[in-house]
Coordinates of C-alpha atoms in Angstrom, one line a residue:
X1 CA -22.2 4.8 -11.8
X2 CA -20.0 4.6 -15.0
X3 CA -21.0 2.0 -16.9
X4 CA -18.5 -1.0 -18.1
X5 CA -20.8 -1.9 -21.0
X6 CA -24.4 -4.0 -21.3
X7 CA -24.0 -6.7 -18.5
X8 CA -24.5 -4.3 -15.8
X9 CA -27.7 -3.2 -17.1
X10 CA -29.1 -6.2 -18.4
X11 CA -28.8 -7.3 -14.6
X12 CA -30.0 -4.9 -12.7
X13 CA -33.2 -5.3 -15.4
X14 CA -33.5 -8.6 -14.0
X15 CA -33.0 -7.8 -10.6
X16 CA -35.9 -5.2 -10.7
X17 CA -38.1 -7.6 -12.9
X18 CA -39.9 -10.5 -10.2
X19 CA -40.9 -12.5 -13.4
X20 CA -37.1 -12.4 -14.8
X21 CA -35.8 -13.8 -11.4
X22 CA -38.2 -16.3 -11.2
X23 CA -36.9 -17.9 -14.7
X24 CA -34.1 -20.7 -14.1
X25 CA -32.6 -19.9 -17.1
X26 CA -32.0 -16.3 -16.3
X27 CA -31.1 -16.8 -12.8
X28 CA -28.0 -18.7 -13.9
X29 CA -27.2 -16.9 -16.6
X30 CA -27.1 -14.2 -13.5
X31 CA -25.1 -16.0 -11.1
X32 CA -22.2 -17.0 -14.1
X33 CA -22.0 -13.3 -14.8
X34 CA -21.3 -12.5 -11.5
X35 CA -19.1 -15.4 -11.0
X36 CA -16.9 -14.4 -14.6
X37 CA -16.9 -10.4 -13.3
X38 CA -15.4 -11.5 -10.0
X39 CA -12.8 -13.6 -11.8
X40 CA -12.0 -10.8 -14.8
X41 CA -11.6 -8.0 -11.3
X42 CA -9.5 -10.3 -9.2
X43 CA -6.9 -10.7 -12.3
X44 CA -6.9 -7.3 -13.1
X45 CA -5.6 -6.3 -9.9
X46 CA -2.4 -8.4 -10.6
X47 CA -1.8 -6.3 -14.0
X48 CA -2.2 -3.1 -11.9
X49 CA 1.4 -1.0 -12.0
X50 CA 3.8 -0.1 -8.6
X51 CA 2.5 2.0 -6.2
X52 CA 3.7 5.8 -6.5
X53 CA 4.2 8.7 -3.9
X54 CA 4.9 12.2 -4.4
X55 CA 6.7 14.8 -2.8
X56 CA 6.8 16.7 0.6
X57 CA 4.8 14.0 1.8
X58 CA 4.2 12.8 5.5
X59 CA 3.6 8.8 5.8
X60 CA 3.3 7.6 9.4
X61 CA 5.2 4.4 9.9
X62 CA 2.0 2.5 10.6
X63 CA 0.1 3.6 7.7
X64 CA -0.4 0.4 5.3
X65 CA -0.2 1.7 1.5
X66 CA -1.0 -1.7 -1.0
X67 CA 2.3 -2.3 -3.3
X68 CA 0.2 -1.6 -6.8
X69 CA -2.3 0.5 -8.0
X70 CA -2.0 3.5 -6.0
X71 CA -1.1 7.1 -6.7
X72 CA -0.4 9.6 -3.8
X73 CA -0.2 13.2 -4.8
X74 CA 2.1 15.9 -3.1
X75 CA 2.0 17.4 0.7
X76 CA 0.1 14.6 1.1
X77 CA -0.2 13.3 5.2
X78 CA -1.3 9.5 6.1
X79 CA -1.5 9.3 9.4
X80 CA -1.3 5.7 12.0
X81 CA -3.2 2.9 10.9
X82 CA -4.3 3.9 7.9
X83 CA -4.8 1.5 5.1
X84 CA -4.7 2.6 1.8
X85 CA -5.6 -0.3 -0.9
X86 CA -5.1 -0.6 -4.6
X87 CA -6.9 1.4 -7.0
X88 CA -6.7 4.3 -5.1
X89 CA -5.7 7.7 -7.2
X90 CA -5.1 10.4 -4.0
X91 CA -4.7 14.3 -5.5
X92 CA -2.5 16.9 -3.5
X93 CA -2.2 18.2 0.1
X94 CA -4.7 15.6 1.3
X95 CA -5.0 14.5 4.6
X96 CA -6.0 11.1 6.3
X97 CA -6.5 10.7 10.0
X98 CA -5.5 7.5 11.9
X99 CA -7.7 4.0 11.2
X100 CA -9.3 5.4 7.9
X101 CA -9.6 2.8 5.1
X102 CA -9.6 3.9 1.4
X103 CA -11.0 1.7 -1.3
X104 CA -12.2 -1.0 1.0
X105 CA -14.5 -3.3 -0.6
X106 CA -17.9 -2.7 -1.3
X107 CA -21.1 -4.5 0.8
X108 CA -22.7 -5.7 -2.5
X109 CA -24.0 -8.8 -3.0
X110 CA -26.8 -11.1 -4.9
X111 CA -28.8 -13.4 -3.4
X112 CA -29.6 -17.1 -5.6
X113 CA -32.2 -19.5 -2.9
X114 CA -30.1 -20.7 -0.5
X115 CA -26.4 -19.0 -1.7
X116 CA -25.1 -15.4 -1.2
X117 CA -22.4 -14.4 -3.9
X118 CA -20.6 -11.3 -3.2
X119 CA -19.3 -9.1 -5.7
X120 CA -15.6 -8.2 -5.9
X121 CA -15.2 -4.7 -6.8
X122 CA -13.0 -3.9 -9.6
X123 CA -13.1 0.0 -9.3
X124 CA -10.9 2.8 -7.0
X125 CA -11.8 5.8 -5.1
X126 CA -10.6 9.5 -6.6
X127 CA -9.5 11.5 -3.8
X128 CA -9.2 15.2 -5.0
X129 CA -6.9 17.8 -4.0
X130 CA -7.1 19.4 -0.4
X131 CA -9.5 17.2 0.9
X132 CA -9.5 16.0 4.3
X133 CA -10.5 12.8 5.9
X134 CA -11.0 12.2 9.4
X135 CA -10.1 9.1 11.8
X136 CA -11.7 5.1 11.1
X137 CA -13.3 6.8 7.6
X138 CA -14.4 4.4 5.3
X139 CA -14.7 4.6 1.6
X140 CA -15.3 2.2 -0.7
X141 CA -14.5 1.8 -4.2
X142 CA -16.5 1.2 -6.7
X143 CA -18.1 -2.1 -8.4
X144 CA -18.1 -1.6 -12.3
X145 CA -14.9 -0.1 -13.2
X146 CA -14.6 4.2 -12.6
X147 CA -14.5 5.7 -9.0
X148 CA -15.7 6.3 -6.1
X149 CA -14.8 10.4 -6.1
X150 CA -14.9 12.8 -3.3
X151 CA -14.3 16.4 -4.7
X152 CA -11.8 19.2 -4.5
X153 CA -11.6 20.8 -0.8
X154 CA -14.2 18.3 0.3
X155 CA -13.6 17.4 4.7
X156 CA -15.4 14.0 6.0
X157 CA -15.9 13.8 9.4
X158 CA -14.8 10.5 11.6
X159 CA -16.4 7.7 11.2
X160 CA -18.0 8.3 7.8
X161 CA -18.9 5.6 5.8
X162 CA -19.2 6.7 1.8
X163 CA -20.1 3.5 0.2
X164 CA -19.2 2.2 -3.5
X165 CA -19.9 4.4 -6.6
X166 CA -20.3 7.7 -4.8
X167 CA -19.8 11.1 -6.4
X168 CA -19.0 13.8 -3.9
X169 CA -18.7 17.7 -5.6
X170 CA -16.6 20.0 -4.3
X171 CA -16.2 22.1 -0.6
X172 CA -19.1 19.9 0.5
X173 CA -18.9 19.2 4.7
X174 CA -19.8 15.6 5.4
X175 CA -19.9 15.3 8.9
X176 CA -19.5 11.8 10.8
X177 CA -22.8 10.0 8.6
X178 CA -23.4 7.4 6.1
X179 CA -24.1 7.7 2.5
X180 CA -25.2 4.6 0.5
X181 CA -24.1 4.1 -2.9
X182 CA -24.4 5.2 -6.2
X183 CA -25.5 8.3 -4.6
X184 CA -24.9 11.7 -6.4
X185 CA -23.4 14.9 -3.8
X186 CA -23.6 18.1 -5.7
X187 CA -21.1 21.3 -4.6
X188 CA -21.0 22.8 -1.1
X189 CA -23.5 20.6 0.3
X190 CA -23.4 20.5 4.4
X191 CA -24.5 16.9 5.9
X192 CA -24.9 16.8 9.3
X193 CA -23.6 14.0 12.2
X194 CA -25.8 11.1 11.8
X195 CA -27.3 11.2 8.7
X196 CA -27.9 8.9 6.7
X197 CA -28.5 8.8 2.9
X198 CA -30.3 6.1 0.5
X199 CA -28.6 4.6 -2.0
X200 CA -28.8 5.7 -5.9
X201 CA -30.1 9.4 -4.6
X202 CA -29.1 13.0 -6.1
X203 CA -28.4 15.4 -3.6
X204 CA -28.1 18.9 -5.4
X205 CA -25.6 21.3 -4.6
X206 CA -26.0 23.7 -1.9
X207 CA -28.3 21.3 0.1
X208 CA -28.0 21.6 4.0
X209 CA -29.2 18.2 5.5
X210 CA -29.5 18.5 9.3
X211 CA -27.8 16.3 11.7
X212 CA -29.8 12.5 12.1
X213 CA -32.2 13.2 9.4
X214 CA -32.9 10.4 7.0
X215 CA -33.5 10.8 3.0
X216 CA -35.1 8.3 0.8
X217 CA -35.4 11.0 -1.8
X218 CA -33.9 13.2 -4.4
X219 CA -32.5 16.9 -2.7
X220 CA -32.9 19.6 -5.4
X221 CA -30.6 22.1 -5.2
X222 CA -30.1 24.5 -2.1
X223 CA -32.8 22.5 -0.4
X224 CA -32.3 22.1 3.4
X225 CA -33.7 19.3 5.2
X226 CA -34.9 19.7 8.8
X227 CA -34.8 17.6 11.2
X228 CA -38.2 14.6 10.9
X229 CA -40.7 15.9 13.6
X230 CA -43.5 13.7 11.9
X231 CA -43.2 10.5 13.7
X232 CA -41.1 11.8 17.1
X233 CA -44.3 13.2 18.3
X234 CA -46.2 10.1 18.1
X235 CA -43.5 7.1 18.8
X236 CA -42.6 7.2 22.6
X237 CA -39.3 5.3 23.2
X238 CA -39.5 1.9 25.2
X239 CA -36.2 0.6 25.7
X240 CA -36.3 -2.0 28.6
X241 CA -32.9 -3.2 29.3
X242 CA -32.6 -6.6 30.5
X243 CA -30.6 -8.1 33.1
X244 CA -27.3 -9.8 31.9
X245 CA -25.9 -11.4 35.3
X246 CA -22.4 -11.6 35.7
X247 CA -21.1 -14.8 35.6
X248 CA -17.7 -16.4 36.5
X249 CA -17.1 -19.0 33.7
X250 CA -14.3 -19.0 31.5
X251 CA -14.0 -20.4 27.8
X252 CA -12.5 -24.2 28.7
X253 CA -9.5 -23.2 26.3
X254 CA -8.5 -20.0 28.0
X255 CA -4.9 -19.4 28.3
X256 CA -4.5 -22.4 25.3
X257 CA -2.1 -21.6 22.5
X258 CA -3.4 -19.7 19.2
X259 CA -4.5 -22.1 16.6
X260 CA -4.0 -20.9 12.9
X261 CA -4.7 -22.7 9.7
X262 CA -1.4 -22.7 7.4
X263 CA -3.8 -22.3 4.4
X264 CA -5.2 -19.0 6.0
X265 CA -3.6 -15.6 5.3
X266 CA -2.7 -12.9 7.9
X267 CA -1.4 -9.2 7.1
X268 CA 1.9 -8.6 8.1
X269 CA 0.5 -5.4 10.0
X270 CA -2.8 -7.5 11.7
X271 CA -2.5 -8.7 15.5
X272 CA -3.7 -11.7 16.9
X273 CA -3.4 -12.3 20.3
X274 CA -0.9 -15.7 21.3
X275 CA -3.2 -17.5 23.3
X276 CA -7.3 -18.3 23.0
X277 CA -7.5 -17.6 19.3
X278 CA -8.2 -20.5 16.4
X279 CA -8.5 -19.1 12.8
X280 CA -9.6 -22.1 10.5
X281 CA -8.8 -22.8 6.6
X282 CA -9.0 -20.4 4.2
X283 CA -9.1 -17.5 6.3
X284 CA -8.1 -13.9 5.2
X285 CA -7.1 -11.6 7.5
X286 CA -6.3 -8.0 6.5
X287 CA -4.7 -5.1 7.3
X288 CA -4.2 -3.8 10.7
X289 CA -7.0 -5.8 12.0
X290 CA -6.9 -7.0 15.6
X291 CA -8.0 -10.8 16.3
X292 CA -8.3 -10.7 20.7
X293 CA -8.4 -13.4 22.8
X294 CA -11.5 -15.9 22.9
X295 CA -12.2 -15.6 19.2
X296 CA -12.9 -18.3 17.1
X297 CA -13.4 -17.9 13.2
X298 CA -13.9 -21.0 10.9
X299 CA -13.6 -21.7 7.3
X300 CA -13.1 -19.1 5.4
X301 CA -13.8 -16.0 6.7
X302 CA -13.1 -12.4 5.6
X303 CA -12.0 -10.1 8.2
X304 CA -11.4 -6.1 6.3
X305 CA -8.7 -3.5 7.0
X306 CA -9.1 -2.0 11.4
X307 CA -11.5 -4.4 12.0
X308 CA -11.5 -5.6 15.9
X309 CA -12.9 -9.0 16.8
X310 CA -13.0 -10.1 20.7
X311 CA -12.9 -6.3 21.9
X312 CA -14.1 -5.2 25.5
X313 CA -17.5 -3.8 25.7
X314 CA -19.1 -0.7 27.4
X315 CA -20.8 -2.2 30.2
X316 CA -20.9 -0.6 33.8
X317 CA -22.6 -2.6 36.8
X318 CA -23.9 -0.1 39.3
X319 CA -21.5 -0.9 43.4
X320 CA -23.1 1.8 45.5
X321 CA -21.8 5.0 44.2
X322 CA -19.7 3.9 41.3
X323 CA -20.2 2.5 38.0
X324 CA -17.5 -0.8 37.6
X325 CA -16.7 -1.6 34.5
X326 CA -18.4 -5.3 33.2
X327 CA -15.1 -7.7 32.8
X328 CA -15.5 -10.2 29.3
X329 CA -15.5 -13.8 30.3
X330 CA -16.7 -15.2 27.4
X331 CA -15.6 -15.2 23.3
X332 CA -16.4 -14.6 19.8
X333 CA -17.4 -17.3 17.5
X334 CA -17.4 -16.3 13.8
X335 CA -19.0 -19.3 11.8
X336 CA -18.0 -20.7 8.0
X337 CA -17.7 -18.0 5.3
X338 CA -18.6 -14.8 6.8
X339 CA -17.6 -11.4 5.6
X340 CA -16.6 -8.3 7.8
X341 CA -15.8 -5.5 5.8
X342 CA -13.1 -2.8 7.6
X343 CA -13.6 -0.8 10.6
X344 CA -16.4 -3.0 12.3
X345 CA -15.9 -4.1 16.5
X346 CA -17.3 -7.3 17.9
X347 CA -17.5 -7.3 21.5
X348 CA -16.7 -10.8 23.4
X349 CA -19.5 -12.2 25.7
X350 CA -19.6 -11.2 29.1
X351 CA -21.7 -13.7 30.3
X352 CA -19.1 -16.8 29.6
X353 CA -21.0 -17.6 26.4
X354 CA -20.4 -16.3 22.7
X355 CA -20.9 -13.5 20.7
X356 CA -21.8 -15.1 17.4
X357 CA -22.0 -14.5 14.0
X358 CA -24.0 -17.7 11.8
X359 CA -22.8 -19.2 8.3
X360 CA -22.4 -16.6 5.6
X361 CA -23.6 -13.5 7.2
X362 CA -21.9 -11.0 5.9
X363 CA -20.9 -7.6 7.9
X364 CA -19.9 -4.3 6.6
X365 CA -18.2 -1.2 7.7
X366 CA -17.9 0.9 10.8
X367 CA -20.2 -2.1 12.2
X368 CA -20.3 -2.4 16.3
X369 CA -21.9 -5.5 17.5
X370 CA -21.9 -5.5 21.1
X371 CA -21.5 -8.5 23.8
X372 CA -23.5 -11.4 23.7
X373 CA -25.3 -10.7 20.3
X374 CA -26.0 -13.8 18.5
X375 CA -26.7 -13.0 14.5
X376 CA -28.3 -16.0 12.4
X377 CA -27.2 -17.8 9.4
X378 CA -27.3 -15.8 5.6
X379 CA -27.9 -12.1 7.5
X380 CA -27.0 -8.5 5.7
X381 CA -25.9 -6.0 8.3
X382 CA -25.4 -2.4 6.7
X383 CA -22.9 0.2 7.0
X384 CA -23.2 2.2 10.2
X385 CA -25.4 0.0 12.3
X386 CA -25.5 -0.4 16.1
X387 CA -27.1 -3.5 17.5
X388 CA -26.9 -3.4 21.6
X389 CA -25.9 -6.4 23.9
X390 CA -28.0 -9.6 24.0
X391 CA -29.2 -9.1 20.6
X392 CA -30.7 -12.3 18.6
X393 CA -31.3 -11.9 14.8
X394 CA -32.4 -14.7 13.2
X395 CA -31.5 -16.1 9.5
X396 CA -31.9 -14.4 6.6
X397 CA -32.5 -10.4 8.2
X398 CA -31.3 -7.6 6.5
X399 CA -30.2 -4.6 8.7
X400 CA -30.2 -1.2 6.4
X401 CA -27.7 1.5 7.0
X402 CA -27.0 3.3 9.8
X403 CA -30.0 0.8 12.4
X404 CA -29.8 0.7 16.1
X405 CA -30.8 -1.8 17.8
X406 CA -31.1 -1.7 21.5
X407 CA -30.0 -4.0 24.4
X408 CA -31.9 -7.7 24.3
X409 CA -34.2 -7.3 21.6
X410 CA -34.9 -10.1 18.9
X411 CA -35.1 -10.4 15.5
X412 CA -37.2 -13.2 13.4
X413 CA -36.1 -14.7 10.5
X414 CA -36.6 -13.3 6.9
X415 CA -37.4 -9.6 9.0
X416 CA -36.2 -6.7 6.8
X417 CA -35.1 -3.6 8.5
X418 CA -35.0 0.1 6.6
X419 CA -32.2 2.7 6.3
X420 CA -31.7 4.6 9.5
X421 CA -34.8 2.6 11.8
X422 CA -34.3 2.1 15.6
X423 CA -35.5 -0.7 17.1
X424 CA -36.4 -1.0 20.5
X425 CA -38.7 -3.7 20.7
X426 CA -39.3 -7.4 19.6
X427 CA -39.1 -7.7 15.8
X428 CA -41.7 -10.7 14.2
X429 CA -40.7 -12.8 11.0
X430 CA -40.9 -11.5 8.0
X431 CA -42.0 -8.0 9.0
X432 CA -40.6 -4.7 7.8
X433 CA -39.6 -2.0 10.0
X434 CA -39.8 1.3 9.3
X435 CA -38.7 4.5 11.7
X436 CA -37.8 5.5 14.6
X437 CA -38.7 4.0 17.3
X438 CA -39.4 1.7 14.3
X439 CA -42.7 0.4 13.5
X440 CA -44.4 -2.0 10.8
X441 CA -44.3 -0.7 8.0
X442 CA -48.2 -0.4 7.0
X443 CA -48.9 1.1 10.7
X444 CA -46.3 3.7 9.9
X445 CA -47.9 4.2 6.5
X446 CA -51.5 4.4 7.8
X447 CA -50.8 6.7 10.5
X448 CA -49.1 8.9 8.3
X449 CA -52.4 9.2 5.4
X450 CA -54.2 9.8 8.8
X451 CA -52.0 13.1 9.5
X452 CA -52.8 14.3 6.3

């Protein structure tokens, strides 16, 4: 990360220092930093010059490019639906596939008792020459000033999530996977589909990391990383799916006119649908975002760029020799202050319930939450993550990058869930999962010393 001078550093001393955090005095003087930061980034993007676009380039009508701050080289193609916000400095013959997102915002945020504060991020994403993107991308810029960087003749696969404050070399292959941020990509490194990378790693150039493995840990250079064997052989997978009966209620205001706040604010290029939809005060929603029928959001909530709340879900009921496709009857409730971040799909209920999302949760990209998940109040859900139908999370949970969670499993409050863990089975409060089929954390850790 490049540095915007002393404040950064000071805080993330205190964020690493238990004793620190536990002062009053330091805790506020925490929270007014971040508080003045969000200000100072939100009036710089109003100072930020007219948008500019080169030569010989291709720009699909229903691409969304912001009005300031970005620069578009030459040869360039934007394809449909892609969104393209300020702060973003895109080199020559690049090309973007439909429903990618470029300097969306970051999932950063710090935690004070009882509040959540986000962090509005007040640097861009570098796009080098003859890279190529591919379709419902995200990447996010970065927090401190600088960029987010993705290197000269550098292809991401679809669906890739490359978070704030990443640095990725040149002629690297990131396939469909998810790097956290801060992290360091060297030159001509090969990631594999699935992936996913920690935050604040180096990953040295040359390095081949195979597809679905997960690092925690510095790559030197030309390492390759083979697929985890360790715990597969020990971890049998349990997934019981329950029974979610079909049932013929609909939501008592189907077919009712859409309800919109005048104080919220809806992109020109997002869709919501004309009947079964109430967006309350203060909402924003952005571009190219789809809003279905059956959703309900409340005060203030933050929907980002492709983002589809109120979708159908992917659920076949066996009729003799065919599979029939489960019918929603139910909606989506999205509570008080809750942030989505861009490309992320919430499914509507099929059982003539809700799918819902509790008081400032906050959501971030290339998300799916399926039908009938119900996520508690004050919950982190990383980049990447899958949770399966029927789903309960409780309050405070944070879901790390690139999780599954299967079909009707819960989630106590306060339980913390690592980078890449798949979760198949009830999850108690407070624990910490760990692997896949995830496990608590000191079972993993003892078996392990008892391998070696």
């Amino acid at each position: 990360m490049k540095s915007s001078g002393i404040f950064p550093s000071i805080v993330k001393t205190i964020k690493k220092n238990d004793r620190l955090n536990q002062n009053p005095l330091i805790r506020t003087l925490a929270r007014n930093y971040y508080r003045l930061h969000n200000i100072a980034a939100i009036f710089s993007y109003k100072r930020l010059p007219a948008s500019v676009t080169g030569t010989d380039c291709v720009i699909d009508p229903g691409a969304y490019i912001a009005e300031r701050g970005v620069i578009i080289g030459n040869n360039c193609r934007i394809e449909d639906a892609t969104v393209i916000l300020e702060n973003s400095v895109i080199g020559d013959n690049v090309t973007i596939e439909a429903g990618s997102v470029i300097g969306s915002e970051g999932f950063q945020f710090r935690r004070f008792h009882d509040e959540i504060t986000p962090i509005v991020h007040a640097g861009g994403v570098r796009i080098l020459n003859g890279v190529h993107i591919g379709p419902r991308s995200c990447i996010d810029k970065a927090t401190f000033g600088g960029f987010t960087e993705i290197g000269d003749y550098s292809s991401v696969g679809a669906e890739t999530h490359v978070a704030h404050d990443v640095v990725i070399g040149e002629n690297c292959q990131i396939n469909p996977s998810l790097i956290s941020g801060h992290t360091h990509v060297g030159d001509g490194v090969f990631v594999g589909s699935g992936a996913a990378i920690s935050n604040a790693l180096t990953i040295g150039s040359h390095a081949w990391i195979a597809p679905g493995a997960v690092v925690t840990k510095d790559v030197p250079d030309g390492y390759r990383i083979e697929p985890g064997k360790t715990h597969n052989r020990f971890i049998k997978i349990f997934c019981v799916l329950g029974e979610h009966p079909e049932r013929n209620e609909t939501l008592r205001y189907a077919n009712m006119k859409t309800e919109v706040s005048e104080s919220s604010i809806i992109h020109p290029t997002a869709y919501v649908a004309d009947t079964s939809v109430r967006i309350g005060d203060k909402c924003v929603i952005g571009p190219n975002v789809s809003i279905l029928e059956g959703s309900v959001l409340g005060r203030g909530v933050k929907i980002g760029p492709g983002s589809v709340v109120g979708g159908g879900c992917c659920r076949l009921c066996p009729q003799g020799d065919e599979n029939i496709s489960s019918c929603p009857s139910g909606g989506v409730v999205i509570h008080n202050y809750v942030d989505i971040q861009a490309n992320t799909h919430i499914d509507r209920s099929t059982t003539g319930k809700f799918t819902e999302i509790g008081e400032y949760s906050k959501i971030d990209n290339l998300v799916h939450i399926g039908a009938d998940v119900v996520i508690g109040k004050r919950s982190l859900i990383v980049a990447s993550s899958m949770i399966g139908g029927g789903t309960k999370i409780g309050d405070d949970v944070w879901v790390g990058p690139g999780t599954v969670i299967s079909n009707n499993v819960t989630v106590g409050d306060q339980a913390y869930i690592t980078l890449g863990s798949v979760i198949t089975k009830k999850v108690k409060e407070g624990k910490v999962m760990i692997g896949d089929c995830a496990i608590d954390r000191r079972k993993f850790f003892s078996f392990i010393m008892a391998e070696h």
